[in-house]
Amino acid sequence: MVVHSAAERVLAGLDPEQRAAVTAPAGPVCILAGAGTGKTRAVTSRIAHRALTGDISARHVLAVTFTARAAAEMRARLTALGVAGVQARTFHAAALRQVRYFAPRLLEGRAMPELLDSKVRVVTLAAAKVGLRTDRAAARDLAGEIEWAKSSLVEPGEYVVAAAKALRDTPHEPAKVAEVFAAYEKLKRGNGVIDFEDMLRAAVWGIEEHPDVAEQVRGQYRHFVVDEYQDVNPLQQRLLDAWLGGRDDLTVVGDASQTIYSFTGATSSYLVDFPRRHRNATVVRLVRDYRSTPQVVGLANAVISQARGAEARLRLELHGQRPAGPEPELRIFTDEPAEANAVAARCRTLIDGGTPAREIAVLFRINAQSEAYEKALTEAQVPYVVQGAERFFERPEVRQAMVALRAATRSIPGETPLPAAVTEALSAVGWAPDAAPAGGAARERWEALAALVQLAEEYASTPEVLPIGEAAAVERPVTLSDFNDELARRAAQQHVPTVDGVTLASLHSAKGLEWDAVFLVGLAEGTLPTMYAKTPEQVEEERRLLYVGITRAREWLWLSYAAARSPGGRARRPSRFLPQLDRSGGGTERAGAGAAKRVERRRNQIVSCRICGATLLGGADRKLGRCPTCPSDLDEELYERLRDWRQRVAGAQKVPAYVVFTDATLTALAERKPGRTEELIAIAGIGPRKLGLYGETVLALVGGASVDDVCPEKTFEIES
């Protein structure tokens, strides 16, 4: 009776979907849990309910997740529910525990190899062995590529083909990476060390190749739970399959719309295919969002509703459960410094109004963006902390660059324009403009140094004014020495220790966290999505990054971008993911009436891809009604008839063919195949005049008429 009442208490307060997840029968269960829907509560309640009703024994449960923090939270919740003995660990911690336990048996008395805490040192030696000199950033990128390969069950000899198939943006020529990979494996064996992937493989090998080990492991662990299942990689799935041994008492929890780590080897395919792999699976969808206001939830739904690809099959439409809050704000600024200063000012206002600084976050796509916000927050006297990365001026490449800039004052002529002087000085540390390397760490390093050049351009635009006597003044161009002093001042200001402050974080490092107020900044094309997202799959992952950022906010959400990177710089376009926002009225940072009108015109001319929903910015793309990377559904026979017709009309009118319709317009007609006047005029490039001249004929051609049918002996005259 006591057990029964304890189990009933576990169910108390659960919503219907959570209760369905908790009480689902033994066997394969897939919980699709949207952001803020209480997935941890659901999964721990499921374990507790099964244990308290006698369905399972807690000591036979293995719950795995991806962070030690998440595992600790699981254990704490289970203890609070009155259930002890469940093993809640990360994949690596669980594998390490098993490998250490079975090492005497598997290694026949030999000592267990030492576990590398980082691949970088050995990778650096391996690169040197094959004649490749690397700095720390390049070595980190090579280490990341080796980690991807091993997590994807790819051997050195298979790397070149696998990398090509996966469209990897490799840090070096693939064959050279394969050489480094092979040398790395050889060095590890020679030194008697293993890495984390080796440890997972050892756990798999111990179970798959040793029946006695398999029997003992499977006897201990009979019920499995996997959190964040969309982030599992092939090696982790192989280990999970080894643990299961053909059994199916498995509960997985995940959200395909939060798949943002595919570059590491993580894949949502196991989550997407779970019902197919487990034909008798119970699938439960958690869609009640208890974290965010309905306004934030609505925006998140609008952004992810345009998603395409495999993950989109499992997208969830969330339903906000909190009271209504403020509408998300979209703000447009003239340049990035103006954007950063406005964010800092609003942070100051929020803090003065009672919002704790620790409940505010500024989220961006790349770590190099943090410098502008570090500076702006410092000048606004707003404390901050940097999540998952070093402060800008503490980064090794920035410190190295500052040394090079100080040394350059002795070799670069004083009359050299500041941006050119900084660019020349940074060449000493291997930086060159317009040469961003492949690979995450090397690219981050390049972008951090590019940020210094941008600072130099901004600083050079404000020459120093020196007083001359009492009635006159003279402007003096800023020098490299002046710039070094400015950098030293900024570094000193931003090294002030902070404990409780506004969080600065990349979107990737913000995963799993939440704040009362969130600023999503830099939402411009080339930044989000990054210019390096070239395939439809990569673009969709960028969309999911924005979705993750939006769902971090509980109450207050700000989204912004700068029309130019620096004052007077080249104009940029808003992120293609932004059309889903409410852009009607307000929220525009005024930069003069003319600028505001231009912004308003851009707002009213949004054209979205009919296939993926992205904003179409190029004229040809807008005519086609789709992105150049989205699949074409061109009716080639219709296109040829349209070309034949255009040629006859142009000949009769004695004008070039493009005067009638451009190739892009013909392609749009052959793809979209309008059947009514309204559909015809919706195609960019077909206005009222051309509709009057050619509309009836074009609709006839689309309807199947031949060119001879519509113009056997006809001539066309243009109205004067």
mmCIF file of C-alpha atoms in Angstrom, residues 145-281:
data_model
loop_
_atom_site.group_PDB
_atom_site.id
_atom_site.type_symbol
_atom_site.label_atom_id
_atom_site.label_comp_id
_atom_site.label_asym_id
_atom_site.label_seq_id
_atom_site.Cartn_x
_atom_site.Cartn_y
_atom_site.Cartn_z
ATOM 1 C CA GLU A 145 38.338 15.685 -37.574
ATOM 2 C CA ILE A 146 39.901 12.513 -36.138
ATOM 3 C CA GLU A 147 37.285 12.520 -33.388
ATOM 4 C CA TRP A 148 34.514 12.807 -36.009
ATOM 5 C CA ALA A 149 35.983 9.895 -37.962
ATOM 6 C CA LYS A 150 36.351 7.624 -34.941
ATOM 7 C CA SER A 151 32.883 8.530 -33.630
ATOM 8 C CA SER A 152 31.527 7.698 -37.102
ATOM 9 C CA LEU A 153 33.335 4.300 -37.092
ATOM 10 C CA VAL A 154 35.645 5.420 -39.915
ATOM 11 C CA GLU A 155 39.200 4.013 -40.077
ATOM 12 C CA PRO A 156 42.196 5.972 -41.433
ATOM 13 C CA GLY A 157 42.121 4.086 -44.733
ATOM 14 C CA GLU A 158 38.426 4.903 -45.170
ATOM 15 C CA TYR A 159 38.665 8.579 -44.250
ATOM 16 C CA VAL A 160 39.046 10.161 -47.701
ATOM 17 C CA VAL A 161 35.930 8.480 -49.102
ATOM 18 C CA ALA A 162 33.905 9.004 -45.903
ATOM 19 C CA ALA A 163 34.834 12.693 -45.692
ATOM 20 C CA ALA A 164 33.805 13.245 -49.309
ATOM 21 C CA LYS A 165 30.532 11.425 -48.786
ATOM 22 C CA ALA A 166 29.783 13.489 -45.670
ATOM 23 C CA LEU A 167 30.766 16.764 -47.431
ATOM 24 C CA ARG A 168 33.261 17.505 -44.651
ATOM 25 C CA ASP A 169 34.945 20.916 -44.673
ATOM 26 C CA THR A 170 38.349 19.432 -43.904
ATOM 27 C CA PRO A 171 41.158 21.459 -42.268
ATOM 28 C CA HIS A 172 43.659 20.128 -44.830
ATOM 29 C CA GLU A 173 43.526 18.115 -48.032
ATOM 30 C CA PRO A 174 41.657 14.882 -47.093
ATOM 31 C CA ALA A 175 44.529 12.570 -48.027
ATOM 32 C CA LYS A 176 46.819 14.541 -45.707
ATOM 33 C CA VAL A 177 44.282 14.365 -42.895
ATOM 34 C CA ALA A 178 44.156 10.584 -43.402
ATOM 35 C CA GLU A 179 47.948 10.455 -43.059
ATOM 36 C CA VAL A 180 47.804 12.414 -39.803
ATOM 37 C CA PHE A 181 44.997 10.122 -38.584
ATOM 38 C CA ALA A 182 47.072 7.007 -39.299
ATOM 39 C CA ALA A 183 50.168 8.511 -37.660
ATOM 40 C CA TYR A 184 48.105 9.505 -34.618
ATOM 41 C CA GLU A 185 46.839 5.951 -34.165
ATOM 42 C CA LYS A 186 50.380 4.583 -34.484
ATOM 43 C CA LEU A 187 51.770 7.057 -31.951
ATOM 44 C CA LYS A 188 49.047 6.184 -29.451
ATOM 45 C CA ARG A 189 49.763 2.483 -29.704
ATOM 46 C CA GLY A 190 53.482 3.074 -29.362
ATOM 47 C CA ASN A 191 53.030 5.181 -26.250
ATOM 48 C CA GLY A 192 50.469 2.871 -24.660
ATOM 49 C CA VAL A 193 47.690 5.467 -24.428
ATOM 50 C CA ILE A 194 44.062 5.549 -25.574
ATOM 51 C CA ASP A 195 41.583 8.327 -26.279
ATOM 52 C CA PHE A 196 37.902 8.583 -25.351
ATOM 53 C CA GLU A 197 36.739 6.951 -28.592
ATOM 54 C CA ASP A 198 39.128 4.036 -27.970
ATOM 55 C CA MET A 199 37.545 3.628 -24.561
ATOM 56 C CA LEU A 200 34.053 3.404 -26.057
ATOM 57 C CA ARG A 201 35.356 0.944 -28.640
ATOM 58 C CA ALA A 202 36.991 -1.104 -25.872
ATOM 59 C CA ALA A 203 33.655 -1.319 -24.075
ATOM 60 C CA VAL A 204 32.003 -2.473 -27.312
ATOM 61 C CA TRP A 205 34.789 -4.973 -28.003
ATOM 62 C CA GLY A 206 34.607 -6.359 -24.474
ATOM 63 C CA ILE A 207 30.907 -7.140 -24.881
ATOM 64 C CA GLU A 208 30.871 -8.230 -28.533
ATOM 65 C CA GLU A 209 33.946 -10.477 -28.374
ATOM 66 C CA HIS A 210 33.759 -11.866 -24.826
ATOM 67 C CA PRO A 211 30.543 -13.772 -24.013
ATOM 68 C CA ASP A 212 31.318 -13.833 -20.283
ATOM 69 C CA VAL A 213 31.658 -10.040 -20.191
ATOM 70 C CA ALA A 214 28.458 -9.640 -22.227
ATOM 71 C CA GLU A 215 26.573 -11.953 -19.863
ATOM 72 C CA GLN A 216 27.721 -10.027 -16.793
ATOM 73 C CA VAL A 217 27.025 -6.575 -18.249
ATOM 74 C CA ARG A 218 23.598 -7.552 -19.549
ATOM 75 C CA GLY A 219 22.772 -9.259 -16.281
ATOM 76 C CA GLN A 220 23.514 -6.041 -14.431
ATOM 77 C CA TYR A 221 21.806 -3.627 -16.849
ATOM 78 C CA ARG A 222 18.397 -4.659 -18.160
ATOM 79 C CA HIS A 223 16.564 -1.354 -18.609
ATOM 80 C CA PHE A 224 18.055 1.581 -20.507
ATOM 81 C CA VAL A 225 17.252 5.280 -20.800
ATOM 82 C CA VAL A 226 19.037 7.628 -23.226
ATOM 83 C CA ASP A 227 18.590 11.380 -22.914
ATOM 84 C CA GLU A 228 19.273 13.826 -25.797
ATOM 85 C CA TYR A 229 19.027 10.906 -28.209
ATOM 86 C CA GLN A 230 19.259 13.246 -31.214
ATOM 87 C CA ASP A 231 22.933 13.767 -30.287
ATOM 88 C CA VAL A 232 24.007 10.096 -30.392
ATOM 89 C CA ASN A 233 26.815 9.244 -32.802
ATOM 90 C CA PRO A 234 27.368 5.872 -34.537
ATOM 91 C CA LEU A 235 29.972 4.721 -31.991
ATOM 92 C CA GLN A 236 27.682 5.486 -29.057
ATOM 93 C CA GLN A 237 24.807 3.726 -30.803
ATOM 94 C CA ARG A 238 27.067 0.696 -31.330
ATOM 95 C CA LEU A 239 27.779 0.646 -27.587
ATOM 96 C CA LEU A 240 24.084 1.001 -26.770
ATOM 97 C CA ASP A 241 23.280 -1.917 -29.074
ATOM 98 C CA ALA A 242 25.984 -3.970 -27.339
ATOM 99 C CA TRP A 243 24.485 -3.216 -23.930
ATOM 100 C CA LEU A 244 21.009 -4.131 -25.162
ATOM 101 C CA GLY A 245 22.071 -7.399 -26.753
ATOM 102 C CA GLY A 246 18.858 -7.700 -28.747
ATOM 103 C CA ARG A 247 16.594 -6.717 -25.865
ATOM 104 C CA ASP A 248 14.211 -3.800 -26.239
ATOM 105 C CA ASP A 249 13.568 -2.292 -22.791
ATOM 106 C CA LEU A 250 14.796 1.080 -24.004
ATOM 107 C CA THR A 251 13.439 4.584 -23.442
ATOM 108 C CA VAL A 252 14.904 7.389 -25.549
ATOM 109 C CA VAL A 253 14.228 11.088 -25.181
ATOM 110 C CA GLY A 254 15.053 13.721 -27.779
ATOM 111 C CA ASP A 255 14.042 16.599 -30.010
ATOM 112 C CA ALA A 256 15.067 16.456 -33.664
ATOM 113 C CA SER A 257 14.618 20.240 -33.900
ATOM 114 C CA GLN A 258 17.535 20.659 -31.482
ATOM 115 C CA THR A 259 20.011 18.683 -33.605
ATOM 116 C CA ILE A 260 22.928 21.140 -33.774
ATOM 117 C CA TYR A 261 26.075 19.024 -33.378
ATOM 118 C CA SER A 262 26.216 17.074 -36.634
ATOM 119 C CA PHE A 263 29.726 18.438 -37.285
ATOM 120 C CA THR A 264 30.953 16.272 -34.379
ATOM 121 C CA GLY A 265 29.391 13.084 -35.774
ATOM 122 C CA ALA A 266 26.107 13.327 -33.869
ATOM 123 C CA THR A 267 23.106 12.299 -35.937
ATOM 124 C CA SER A 268 19.382 12.475 -35.338
ATOM 125 C CA SER A 269 18.830 9.524 -37.679
ATOM 126 C CA TYR A 270 18.556 7.084 -34.761
ATOM 127 C CA LEU A 271 15.802 9.207 -33.211
ATOM 128 C CA VAL A 272 14.059 9.758 -36.545
ATOM 129 C CA ASP A 273 14.200 6.043 -37.401
ATOM 130 C CA PHE A 274 13.367 4.730 -33.913
ATOM 131 C CA PRO A 275 9.797 3.657 -34.766
ATOM 132 C CA ARG A 276 11.083 1.871 -37.872
ATOM 133 C CA ARG A 277 13.866 0.077 -35.964
ATOM 134 C CA HIS A 278 11.449 -0.847 -33.166
ATOM 135 C CA ARG A 279 8.163 -1.776 -34.794
ATOM 136 C CA ASN A 280 6.274 -2.057 -31.490
ATOM 137 C CA ALA A 281 7.564 1.237 -30.106
#
